[in-house]
Amino acid sequence: MMENAWLIPLFPLLSFLVLLLFGRKLKIASAYVGIILVLVSFVYSVIVLFERFTAPTHKAEAVWLSIGELQLTAGFEVNQLNALMLVLVSLVSLLVHIYSKGYMDGDERFPVFYAYLGLFTFSMLGLVMSPNLLQTYIFWELVGVGSFLLIGFYFYKESAKQAAKKAFIMTRIGDVGLFIGMILLFWQTGSFEYDEIFAAVGQGEVSEKWITLTAILIFIGAIGKSGQFPLHTWLPDAMEGPTPVSALIHAATMVAAGVYLVAATFPLFAASETALMTVAVIGAITAIFAASIGLVQTDIKRVLAFSTVSQLGYMMLALGSAGYVAGVFHLMTHAFFKALLFLAAGSVIHAVVTQDIEKMGGLWKKLRFTGPLFLIGTLAISGVPLFSGFFSKDEILMAAWAHGNYGLFWLAVIAAFFTAFYMFRLFFMVFSGESRSKMDNVHESPGVMIGPMIVLGVLAVVAGYVNTPWFGAFLGDWLTEGNPALGHGHVEGPAWIMFVATAVSLLGILLAWLMYSKKSLERDWLSSRAPISYNILVNKYFIDEFYKLSFVYAAKAISLFLKFIEIFLVEGIMKAIGGITQAFANTGSKLQNGQVQTYGTVAFVGLAVLLVIFALTGGYLQ
């Protein structure tokens, strides 16, 4: 089956093409087209994954373009990492497709939405199967196009249009770094193929400075896609798209692409301690930076958006701490509990028609399924023992400590406390107590929305057990099998780390309960005692404002200056030259009046003048 794995991305592509051509006629049936074709991709991905457990890596390529002796290839590869990613992407996409049938019901552009989902899924599946950097880059850009279409789906809203453009531009900034890094690697190794690049690096054919430079440039691409500081600002704004889109982008597709890229090129990063440290530092800063912003947000989707940024920072911290397995493990568990949280948030929005958590409350009794499922996701992301996030976050902390990144380790611990606090702040404000505004006709979501949430709820609990010291580090041993550059399947560390991680998570939950459920502590303790700090967090450290005052206004100033030069200098000079030429032309045209007798007179006079000159000079013309 692995020999035909290239078919997996084609089913969502077929969905996109069919709905693009016949969506208007199919109408509500568009959902079934999308669901069935993505289901086929998921089933095929599961079969390929199980086959990969016992079979070696399969790679197939064909010559795509020949330039002299240079041959560029296109094809696919099935190794441990992308076999796992195929299942993650196709599963989350399938559940989002099913969920969307209920959430998007009644939308005028229902078929278009499913067409865009198909294109997006195809792009991500193609990305994770690419065997070389050039093909990866092509699908990398296609993922960006798909995200632009989905984020800006409500194009009639100015905020949605601006968010789509912002996502496209911010990620393009990172893509420039990836493109330059890719070209430099080709210059140094003569190939875009992952295998040949890693072999050249391993054999010392590439100097350490070039390894460091190219790895950091590739990481810049990952910073853009995975919303790492300082290119993170597009990710919260991407909430302007429909909630199922948020679940898809934040769980296992677009934002996961950056983490996947670093993991896929990990042997390159492992050859440079400077590159690893860069990834770890940016990851740790992003984790605590985004978590601190999440403490004070009041939009349910933006709280989850900043939690995504923070969790992606955790993954980068793991990879930068040589914790390849820890990063991929958290990528997997996060896909499940974050998709669950976004779909549950969508269920809440569907019921109360608002995203402002200040207006919610008391929904536990009214949303009998959504409440417990949201709680499962909250427990998982908070790192509560026996939930999936506990195992993967513990692995990250172990990796950071084992690699000697002690300062970054404590930043991650503080971020874990923040995560538990703001997630349970969110939970208690939405589901506990009484409603803080008038809400009529609050009802549970239909089964087509609840079903995918239940599947994700189960996975959010059990997914962590595939790689634990208690139940066998199966996932890690399998991921690193046959490749020493990827490290060990499980990182050993002191036992107290697990207890510290658990303690800070429980402490964050306790503090949130005292403030927002029991209400024995003041809610406004930060805003009343440290209003400046509170204002900074509410305004997200004024990063957007800084970009506007610096880059946006600077770009406008430069464009106005160039426009001035074009209008008053370039066009002025050209108009002056044109005017002078026109004046000479007008003067000359008066001599050409078309009268033959005039031409004869001028010729005769001219001849006479020449004869006079000849006579006066004595017949010698010098």
XYZ file of N, CA and C in Angstrom, residues 141 161 293 305:
12
model
N 3.649 26.835 0.137
C 2.944 28.017 -0.357
C 1.475 27.727 -0.623
N -11.162 40.267 6.037
C -10.267 40.582 4.918
C -8.890 40.992 5.423
N -0.239 36.624 27.685
C -1.312 37.361 27.015
C -2.651 36.657 27.222
N -6.409 30.796 20.782
C -5.383 31.121 19.784
C -4.039 31.372 20.454
